[in-house]
Amino acid sequence: MTAPKRLFIRTYGCQMNVYDSDRMADVLRPLGYALADRPDDADLVVVNTCHIREHASEKVYSELGRLRDVKLERRAAGRDLTIAVAGCVAQAEGEEIVKRQPAVDIVVGPQAYHRLPELLAEAARKQAVLRAGKRLPGAGVLDTDFPADSKFDHLPGPQGVRAGSAFLSIQEGCDKFCTFCVVPYTRGSEYSRPAAAVLAEARQLVAAGAIEITLLGQNVNAYHGEARDGSTWSLARLIRELAEVEGVARIRYTTSHPRDMDDELIAAHGAVPQLMPYLHLPVQSGSDRILEAMNRRHGRDLFLSIVERLRNVRPDLALSSDFIVGFPGESDADFDDTMRLIDQVGLAAAFSFKYSRRPGTPGSAMPDQVPEAVKTARLAALQALIAEQSRAFNASKAGQTVPVLFAEPGRRPGQIIGKTPWLQSVHADGPPRLIGRIVDVRLTAAHPNSLAGEVALVDDRAEAA
Ligand code: SAM
Ligand code: SF4
């Protein structure tokens, strides 16, 4: 019997990449690859990359340098390590990756990873030739196509679910072309999966143990999937149908664009009980001038009116957002507008970034790039305000008993960690058998980034009956 092959996947970036990494593991499982915990134990390492900010792509090259060293040690011992680079850096930089790091065997874009088995076979053929000639670089096999047929038509069904919660990718790519963003170039134009395929995958996920499903897309609320009867389903319609799938207790979706928050989707927040009262709605800036320069296609007032309408139908809705500080031309007054917007809305959480110049995007060629020191100061001020709001939001829940979906063991023995409907982390003492289940928890104390809680009595006999 041959030893099973081992696969290690390092994932950078967003939830879409986490989903893609899981699907790459699904594609490789039939070839005999089981997951390894460390790159040093693996025969194949996939680095699933993110290109959104400069810092994110540079990390990839340091990782590849470390992997080259492992590969050289292996070869000295008569074995091999295959290195594959996937994701948005693979798409954006293609052959350049192999030039910068010749140890790389495979470069595969986000729309082509269903072809990994063929690419591995080709890499193995090339490796054999290279070894015969006593040369030791990687095979350098490239596939960064946007194939006409979707990868989703070729992927096997999802194989496993971690602790009751699963991602389900329903939409990819983006046609919005915000002037700071690489996504339209790395992920291609907008594509929505057919509604029946999404629902079929949701049923498979439930059968594999999911009770929470997070619908994913770069611009998820632009979803417009073809239904069996030839009509087009919006995200709101898809959510309503997903809520009918037995076993789906929680639904979330991310990432949305304010421009695509239509009336039907806003209404779904009030009408679908499984749709969790938490929405990540990136606004990027509170200044109309900057929003226009970013080509966001909405102003400050539209964002505020969406928030108001959402809160009218779902008063306990918590919001998070994304912000970029130091976009070209951002003045102190523009930044103050952003701070005022945050004050006005009140957020539960947010991701915030210094503007990062991305080659090929219109923003990188704009005049009036903001000095690094100014970006640093603005980011610190914005993050301090968000931290204050997160603390206040967590404190507002202390004393309540809320349903928590437990997801993982905590650091302390006997501790488990889960999520409230508002995506807050909760630490509580409880047995591991509660992981993957939704349990009532009394929130006893609020911390800046989490809450402490006590598990209410769980009646296993009642649940089994
Ligand atoms: N589609 C989402 C939207 O419309 O807001 C966001 C997708 S992007 C993967 C996630 C976040 O990265 C963005 O919301 C933005 O805040 C940030 N981001 C994107 N490009 C950036 C850049 N060049 N510099 C800094 N942050 C950036
Ligand atoms: Fe990038 Fe989002 Fe803008 Fe699309 S909508 S270009 S993904 S920031």
Coordinates of C-alpha atoms and ligand atoms in Angstrom, one line a residue:
M1 CA 0.0 0.0 0.0
T2 CA 1.3 3.5 -0.8
A3 CA 1.4 6.1 2.0
P4 CA -1.5 8.6 1.7
K5 CA -0.4 11.9 0.2
R6 CA -0.6 15.0 2.5
L7 CA -1.9 18.4 1.6
F8 CA -1.4 21.7 3.4
I9 CA -3.3 24.8 2.4
R10 CA -2.3 28.2 3.7
T11 CA -5.2 30.7 3.2
Y12 CA -4.8 34.4 3.1
G13 CA -7.5 37.0 2.7
C14 CA -11.3 36.9 2.7
Q15 CA -14.0 34.3 3.4
M16 CA -14.1 33.7 -0.4
N17 CA -10.6 32.3 -0.1
V18 CA -11.5 30.2 2.9
Y19 CA -14.3 28.7 0.8
D20 CA -12.0 28.2 -2.2
S21 CA -9.4 26.5 0.0
D22 CA -12.1 24.0 1.3
R23 CA -13.1 23.3 -2.3
M24 CA -9.5 22.7 -3.4
A25 CA -9.3 20.1 -0.6
D26 CA -12.5 18.6 -2.0
V27 CA -11.0 18.4 -5.5
L28 CA -7.8 16.8 -4.3
R29 CA -9.3 14.3 -1.9
P30 CA -10.1 11.8 -4.7
L31 CA -6.4 11.8 -5.6
G32 CA -5.6 10.5 -2.1
Y33 CA -4.7 13.8 -0.5
A34 CA -5.5 14.1 3.2
L35 CA -5.0 17.4 5.1
A36 CA -1.8 18.0 7.0
D37 CA -1.4 20.4 9.9
R38 CA 1.9 21.9 8.8
P39 CA 3.7 22.5 5.5
D40 CA 6.6 20.4 6.7
D41 CA 4.4 17.3 6.8
A42 CA 2.9 17.9 3.3
D43 CA 3.7 16.5 -0.1
L44 CA 1.7 19.4 -1.7
V45 CA 1.4 22.9 -0.3
V46 CA -1.2 25.3 -1.8
V47 CA -0.7 29.0 -0.9
N48 CA -4.1 30.6 -1.5
T49 CA -3.3 34.2 -1.9
C50 CA -4.9 37.7 -1.5
H51 CA -3.9 40.7 -3.7
I52 CA -6.2 43.3 -2.2
R53 CA -3.4 45.3 -0.5
E54 CA 0.3 45.4 -1.1
H55 CA 1.1 44.0 2.3
A56 CA -1.1 41.0 1.6
S57 CA 0.7 40.1 -1.6
E58 CA 4.2 40.6 -0.2
K59 CA 3.5 38.1 2.6
V60 CA 3.0 35.5 -0.1
Y61 CA 6.6 35.9 -1.4
S62 CA 8.1 35.5 2.1
E63 CA 6.0 32.3 2.5
L64 CA 7.2 31.0 -0.8
G65 CA 10.8 31.7 0.2
R66 CA 10.3 29.5 3.3
L67 CA 8.7 26.8 1.2
R68 CA 11.6 26.8 -1.3
D69 CA 13.9 25.9 1.7
V70 CA 11.7 23.0 2.7
K71 CA 11.6 21.8 -1.0
L72 CA 15.4 21.9 -1.2
E73 CA 15.8 20.0 2.1
R74 CA 13.3 17.4 0.8
R75 CA 15.1 17.0 -2.5
A76 CA 18.4 16.5 -0.8
A77 CA 16.7 13.6 1.0
G78 CA 15.4 12.2 -2.3
R79 CA 11.8 13.3 -1.8
D80 CA 9.8 16.2 -3.2
L81 CA 7.5 19.0 -2.2
T82 CA 5.1 20.4 -4.8
I83 CA 4.3 24.1 -4.3
A84 CA 1.1 25.6 -5.8
V85 CA 0.1 29.2 -5.7
A86 CA -3.6 29.9 -6.0
G87 CA -6.0 32.9 -5.6
C88 CA -5.8 36.5 -6.6
V89 CA -2.0 37.0 -6.6
A90 CA -1.8 33.9 -8.9
Q91 CA -4.3 35.6 -11.2
A92 CA -2.8 39.0 -11.1
E93 CA 0.9 38.1 -11.4
G94 CA 0.8 34.8 -13.2
E95 CA 4.3 34.0 -14.7
E96 CA 5.9 36.7 -12.7
I97 CA 5.5 34.5 -9.6
V98 CA 7.6 31.7 -11.1
K99 CA 10.2 34.3 -12.2
R100 CA 10.4 35.7 -8.6
Q101 CA 10.3 32.2 -7.0
P102 CA 11.4 29.5 -9.4
A103 CA 10.6 26.8 -6.8
V104 CA 6.9 27.2 -7.6
D105 CA 5.4 24.2 -9.5
I106 CA 1.9 25.4 -10.2
V107 CA 0.2 28.8 -10.5
V108 CA -3.6 28.5 -10.7
G109 CA -6.2 31.4 -10.8
P110 CA -9.4 31.5 -8.7
Q111 CA -11.6 30.4 -11.6
A112 CA -9.4 27.4 -12.7
Y113 CA -8.7 25.4 -9.5
H114 CA -11.1 22.7 -10.4
R115 CA -8.3 21.7 -12.9
L116 CA -5.8 21.1 -10.1
P117 CA -5.7 17.3 -10.8
E118 CA -4.6 17.9 -14.5
L119 CA -2.1 20.6 -13.4
L120 CA -0.6 18.3 -10.8
A121 CA -0.2 15.5 -13.4
E122 CA 1.5 18.0 -15.8
A123 CA 3.7 19.3 -13.0
A124 CA 4.8 15.7 -12.2
R125 CA 5.7 15.0 -15.8
K126 CA 7.8 18.2 -15.9
Q127 CA 9.4 17.5 -12.6
A128 CA 10.5 14.1 -13.9
V129 CA 12.2 15.7 -16.9
L130 CA 13.8 18.4 -14.8
R131 CA 15.2 15.8 -12.4
A132 CA 16.5 13.6 -15.2
G133 CA 18.4 16.7 -16.5
K134 CA 19.6 17.3 -12.9
R135 CA 17.9 20.7 -12.7
L136 CA 16.0 21.4 -9.7
P137 CA 13.6 24.3 -10.1
G138 CA 9.8 23.9 -9.8
A139 CA 7.7 22.8 -12.8
G140 CA 6.2 26.3 -13.4
V141 CA 2.8 25.0 -14.8
L142 CA 0.4 27.9 -15.3
D143 CA -3.4 28.2 -15.5
T144 CA -5.0 31.6 -15.0
D145 CA -7.8 31.3 -17.5
F146 CA -11.3 32.4 -17.0
P147 CA -12.9 29.3 -18.5
A148 CA -16.2 29.7 -20.3
D149 CA -17.8 27.0 -18.2
S150 CA -17.9 27.8 -14.5
K151 CA -15.7 25.9 -12.1
F152 CA -18.8 25.3 -10.0
D153 CA -20.0 22.8 -12.8
H154 CA -16.9 20.7 -12.1
L155 CA -16.4 20.8 -8.3
P156 CA -17.5 17.9 -6.2
G157 CA -20.1 18.4 -3.5
P158 CA -18.8 19.8 -0.2
Q159 CA -17.3 17.1 2.0
G160 CA -17.4 18.4 5.5
V161 CA -18.7 21.2 7.7
R162 CA -16.7 22.7 10.6
A163 CA -18.7 23.1 13.8
G164 CA -22.2 23.7 12.4
S165 CA -21.2 26.7 10.2
A166 CA -20.5 26.7 6.5
F167 CA -19.7 29.1 3.7
L168 CA -21.5 28.9 0.4
S169 CA -20.2 30.9 -2.5
I170 CA -23.1 32.1 -4.7
Q171 CA -21.6 35.0 -6.7
E172 CA -18.1 35.8 -7.9
G173 CA -16.4 38.7 -9.5
C174 CA -17.4 42.3 -9.7
D175 CA -18.4 44.9 -12.4
K176 CA -18.3 47.9 -10.1
F177 CA -14.7 49.0 -10.7
C178 CA -14.2 51.0 -7.5
T179 CA -11.0 53.0 -8.3
F180 CA -9.0 51.5 -5.5
C181 CA -9.8 47.8 -6.0
V182 CA -8.2 44.9 -7.8
V183 CA -11.1 42.5 -7.5
P184 CA -12.7 43.2 -11.0
Y185 CA -9.3 42.3 -12.5
T186 CA -8.4 39.3 -10.4
R187 CA -11.8 37.7 -10.0
G188 CA -13.3 38.7 -13.4
S189 CA -16.7 40.0 -14.2
E190 CA -19.8 39.3 -12.1
Y191 CA -21.2 35.8 -12.2
S192 CA -24.1 34.4 -10.2
R193 CA -24.5 30.6 -9.7
P194 CA -27.9 29.2 -10.7
A195 CA -30.4 29.1 -7.8
A196 CA -31.0 25.4 -8.0
A197 CA -27.3 24.7 -7.7
V198 CA -27.0 26.9 -4.6
L199 CA -30.0 25.3 -2.9
A200 CA -28.6 21.8 -3.7
E201 CA -25.3 22.7 -2.1
A202 CA -27.1 24.1 0.9
R203 CA -28.9 20.8 1.3
Q204 CA -25.6 19.0 1.1
L205 CA -24.1 21.3 3.7
V206 CA -27.1 20.7 6.1
A207 CA -26.7 16.9 5.5
A208 CA -23.0 17.3 6.5
G209 CA -23.9 19.1 9.7
A210 CA -24.4 22.8 8.9
I211 CA -27.0 24.8 10.8
E212 CA -25.6 28.2 9.8
I213 CA -25.0 29.1 6.2
T214 CA -23.1 32.3 5.1
L215 CA -23.7 33.1 1.5
L216 CA -20.6 34.6 0.0
G217 CA -19.8 36.8 -3.0
Q218 CA -17.5 39.7 -3.7
N219 CA -20.7 41.7 -4.3
V220 CA -23.1 39.2 -2.9
N221 CA -26.2 41.3 -3.0
A222 CA -25.8 41.9 -6.8
Y223 CA -26.8 38.2 -7.0
H224 CA -29.1 37.5 -9.9
G225 CA -29.2 33.7 -10.3
E226 CA -31.1 31.9 -13.0
A227 CA -34.0 29.8 -11.6
R228 CA -35.3 26.5 -13.1
D229 CA -38.3 28.3 -14.6
G230 CA -36.0 30.7 -16.5
S231 CA -36.8 33.6 -14.1
T232 CA -34.1 35.4 -12.2
W233 CA -33.8 35.2 -8.5
S234 CA -32.5 38.1 -6.4
L235 CA -30.6 37.6 -3.2
A236 CA -33.7 38.3 -1.2
R237 CA -35.6 35.5 -3.1
L238 CA -32.7 33.1 -2.6
I239 CA -32.6 33.9 1.2
R240 CA -36.4 33.3 1.5
E241 CA -36.1 29.9 -0.3
L242 CA -33.0 29.0 1.7
A243 CA -34.9 29.6 4.9
E244 CA -37.4 26.9 3.8
V245 CA -34.6 24.3 3.7
E246 CA -35.1 22.1 6.8
G247 CA -32.3 22.4 9.2
V248 CA -31.1 25.9 8.3
A249 CA -31.2 27.8 11.6
R250 CA -29.1 30.8 10.7
I251 CA -28.4 32.7 7.4
R252 CA -25.8 35.4 6.8
Y253 CA -24.5 37.0 3.7
T254 CA -21.3 38.9 2.9
T255 CA -20.0 41.2 1.3
S256 CA -22.7 43.5 0.2
H257 CA -22.5 46.8 -1.6
P258 CA -24.8 49.7 -0.5
R259 CA -25.9 50.3 -4.2
D260 CA -27.5 46.8 -4.3
M261 CA -29.4 47.0 -1.0
D262 CA -32.8 47.0 -2.7
D263 CA -36.2 47.2 -1.0
E264 CA -36.8 43.5 -1.3
L265 CA -33.6 42.7 0.5
I266 CA -34.2 45.2 3.2
A267 CA -37.7 43.7 3.7
A268 CA -36.2 40.2 4.1
H269 CA -34.3 41.5 7.2
G270 CA -37.7 42.0 8.8
A271 CA -39.4 39.0 7.4
V272 CA -37.0 36.0 7.6
P273 CA -36.3 34.9 11.2
Q274 CA -33.3 32.9 10.2
L275 CA -31.6 35.9 8.7
M276 CA -29.3 37.1 11.5
P277 CA -29.5 40.6 12.8
Y278 CA -26.0 41.5 11.7
L279 CA -25.0 43.1 8.4
H280 CA -21.5 43.9 7.0
L281 CA -22.1 46.9 4.7
P282 CA -18.9 48.5 3.5
V283 CA -19.1 52.3 3.0
Q284 CA -15.4 53.1 2.7
S285 CA -15.8 56.8 3.4
G286 CA -18.3 59.3 4.7
S287 CA -17.3 62.1 2.3
D288 CA -19.3 62.5 -0.9
R289 CA -16.3 63.9 -2.7
I290 CA -14.2 60.8 -1.9
L291 CA -17.0 58.4 -2.5
E292 CA -17.3 59.9 -6.0
A293 CA -13.5 59.7 -6.6
M294 CA -13.7 56.0 -5.5
N295 CA -16.5 55.4 -8.0
R296 CA -18.7 53.9 -5.3
R297 CA -21.9 55.0 -7.1
H298 CA -23.6 56.1 -3.9
G299 CA -23.3 59.1 -1.6
R300 CA -23.4 59.5 2.2
D301 CA -27.2 60.1 2.3
L302 CA -28.1 56.9 0.4
F303 CA -26.0 54.9 2.9
L304 CA -27.6 56.6 5.9
S305 CA -31.1 56.1 4.4
I306 CA -30.4 52.3 3.9
V307 CA -29.3 52.0 7.5
E308 CA -32.5 53.8 8.7
R309 CA -34.7 51.5 6.5
L310 CA -32.9 48.4 7.7
R311 CA -33.3 49.4 11.4
N312 CA -37.0 50.2 10.8
V313 CA -37.7 46.6 9.8
R314 CA -35.1 45.1 12.2
P315 CA -34.5 47.4 15.2
D316 CA -31.8 45.1 16.8
L317 CA -29.8 45.0 13.5
A318 CA -26.0 45.5 14.2
L319 CA -23.9 46.9 11.5
S320 CA -20.3 46.6 10.5
S321 CA -18.4 48.2 7.7
D322 CA -15.1 48.7 5.8
F323 CA -13.2 52.0 5.7
I324 CA -10.3 53.1 3.7
V325 CA -8.4 56.1 5.1
G326 CA -6.0 58.2 3.0
F327 CA -7.6 57.7 -0.4
P328 CA -5.9 60.1 -2.9
G329 CA -7.1 63.6 -2.3
E330 CA -8.7 62.9 1.1
S331 CA -8.5 66.1 3.2
D332 CA -8.9 66.6 6.9
A333 CA -12.5 67.7 6.2
D334 CA -13.2 64.5 4.2
F335 CA -11.9 62.4 7.0
D336 CA -14.0 64.3 9.5
D337 CA -17.0 63.4 7.4
T338 CA -16.1 59.7 7.8
M339 CA -15.8 60.1 11.6
R340 CA -19.2 61.9 11.7
L341 CA -20.8 59.1 9.7
I342 CA -19.5 56.5 12.1
D343 CA -20.8 58.6 15.0
Q344 CA -24.2 58.9 13.4
V345 CA -24.6 55.2 12.5
G346 CA -23.0 53.5 15.5
L347 CA -21.2 50.3 14.5
A348 CA -20.7 46.9 16.2
A349 CA -17.4 46.3 14.4
A350 CA -15.5 47.5 11.3
F351 CA -12.5 46.7 9.2
S352 CA -10.3 49.7 8.4
F353 CA -7.3 50.0 6.1
K354 CA -4.8 52.6 5.0
Y355 CA -5.3 53.1 1.2
S356 CA -2.8 50.8 -0.6
R357 CA -1.8 51.8 -4.1
R358 CA -2.6 48.8 -6.4
P359 CA -0.9 48.8 -9.8
G360 CA -3.4 48.9 -12.7
T361 CA -6.2 50.5 -10.7
P362 CA -7.2 54.1 -11.5
G363 CA -6.5 55.2 -7.9
S364 CA -2.8 54.4 -8.1
A365 CA -2.4 57.0 -10.9
M366 CA -4.4 59.7 -9.1
P367 CA -2.6 62.9 -7.9
D368 CA -2.6 64.0 -4.3
Q369 CA -1.5 60.7 -2.8
V370 CA -1.8 61.1 1.0
P371 CA 1.5 60.8 3.0
E372 CA 1.9 57.7 5.1
A373 CA 2.1 59.5 8.4
V374 CA -1.3 61.2 7.7
K375 CA -2.8 57.8 6.9
T376 CA -1.4 56.3 10.1
A377 CA -2.8 59.1 12.3
R378 CA -6.2 58.9 10.6
L379 CA -6.4 55.1 10.9
A380 CA -5.5 55.3 14.6
A381 CA -8.2 57.9 15.3
L382 CA -10.8 55.9 13.3
Q383 CA -9.9 52.6 15.0
A384 CA -10.2 54.2 18.4
L385 CA -13.7 55.4 17.6
I386 CA -14.7 51.9 16.3
A387 CA -13.2 50.3 19.4
E388 CA -15.3 52.5 21.6
Q389 CA -18.4 51.7 19.7
S390 CA -17.7 47.9 19.8
R391 CA -17.2 48.1 23.5
A392 CA -20.5 49.9 24.0
F393 CA -22.3 47.4 21.7
N394 CA -20.9 44.4 23.6
A395 CA -21.8 46.1 26.9
S396 CA -25.4 46.6 25.7
K397 CA -25.8 42.8 25.5
A398 CA -24.4 42.0 28.9
G399 CA -27.1 40.5 31.2
Q400 CA -29.2 39.1 28.3
T401 CA -29.7 35.4 27.5
V402 CA -29.1 34.8 23.8
P403 CA -28.7 31.9 21.5
V404 CA -25.0 31.1 20.8
L405 CA -23.7 28.8 18.1
F406 CA -20.6 27.1 19.6
A407 CA -17.8 26.7 17.1
E408 CA -14.6 25.7 18.8
P409 CA -12.8 24.8 22.0
G410 CA -11.4 27.7 23.9
R411 CA -7.8 28.0 25.1
R412 CA -8.6 27.0 28.7
P413 CA -9.6 23.4 29.3
G414 CA -13.4 23.1 29.6
Q415 CA -13.9 26.4 27.7
I416 CA -15.9 26.7 24.4
I417 CA -16.3 29.6 22.1
G418 CA -19.3 30.6 20.0
K419 CA -21.1 33.4 18.2
T420 CA -24.2 35.4 19.1
P421 CA -26.7 36.3 16.4
W422 CA -24.7 39.6 16.2
L423 CA -21.5 37.8 15.5
Q424 CA -19.9 38.6 18.8
S425 CA -17.5 36.0 20.2
V426 CA -18.7 34.4 23.5
H427 CA -16.5 32.4 25.9
A428 CA -18.2 30.0 28.2
D429 CA -17.5 26.9 30.2
G430 CA -19.2 23.9 28.6
P431 CA -18.6 20.4 27.2
P432 CA -17.2 19.9 23.7
R433 CA -20.4 18.1 22.7
L434 CA -22.0 21.6 22.5
I435 CA -19.8 22.5 19.6
G436 CA -21.8 22.8 16.4
R437 CA -25.0 23.4 18.4
I438 CA -27.0 26.6 19.2
V439 CA -27.5 26.9 23.0
D440 CA -29.0 29.6 25.2
V441 CA -26.2 31.5 27.0
R442 CA -26.5 34.2 29.7
L443 CA -24.0 36.9 28.9
T444 CA -22.3 37.8 32.1
A445 CA -19.6 40.2 31.2
A446 CA -18.6 42.3 28.2
H447 CA -15.0 42.8 27.0
P448 CA -13.7 45.0 24.2
N449 CA -13.7 42.1 21.6
S450 CA -15.8 39.4 23.2
L451 CA -18.3 38.5 25.9
A452 CA -18.2 36.0 28.8
G453 CA -21.3 33.8 29.3
E454 CA -22.8 30.9 31.2
V455 CA -24.5 28.1 29.3
A456 CA -28.1 27.6 30.3
L457 CA -29.2 24.1 31.1
V458 CA -29.1 21.9 28.0
D459 CA -31.6 19.0 28.0
D460 CA -30.1 16.4 25.7
R461 CA -33.0 14.0 26.3
A462 CA -35.5 16.6 25.1
E463 CA -33.4 17.2 22.0
A464 CA -33.0 13.5 21.3
A465 CA -36.8 12.9 21.6
Ligands
SAM1 N1 -17.0 44.1 -2.3 C1 -16.7 44.8 -1.1 C2 -17.2 46.2 -1.2 O1 -17.8 46.6 -2.2 O2 -17.0 47.0 -0.3 C3 -15.3 44.7 -0.6 C4 -14.4 43.7 -1.1 S1 -12.7 44.0 -0.7 C5 -12.2 42.3 -0.8 C6 -12.6 44.2 1.1 C7 -12.2 45.5 1.5 O3 -10.8 45.7 1.2 C8 -12.9 46.7 0.9 O4 -14.1 46.9 1.4 C9 -11.9 47.8 1.2 O5 -12.2 48.4 2.4 C10 -10.6 47.1 1.3 N2 -9.7 47.5 0.1 C11 -9.9 47.1 -1.2 N3 -8.9 47.7 -1.9 C12 -8.1 48.4 -1.1 C13 -7.0 49.2 -1.3 N4 -6.5 49.4 -2.5 N5 -6.4 49.8 -0.2 C14 -6.9 49.6 1.0 N6 -8.0 48.8 1.3 C15 -8.6 48.2 0.2
SF4_2 FE1 -13.9 46.0 -5.2 FE2 -16.2 45.7 -3.8 FE3 -15.8 47.9 -5.4 FE4 -16.2 45.5 -6.5 S1 -17.7 46.7 -5.2 S2 -14.7 46.9 -7.1 S3 -15.2 44.1 -5.0 S4 -14.7 47.3 -3.5

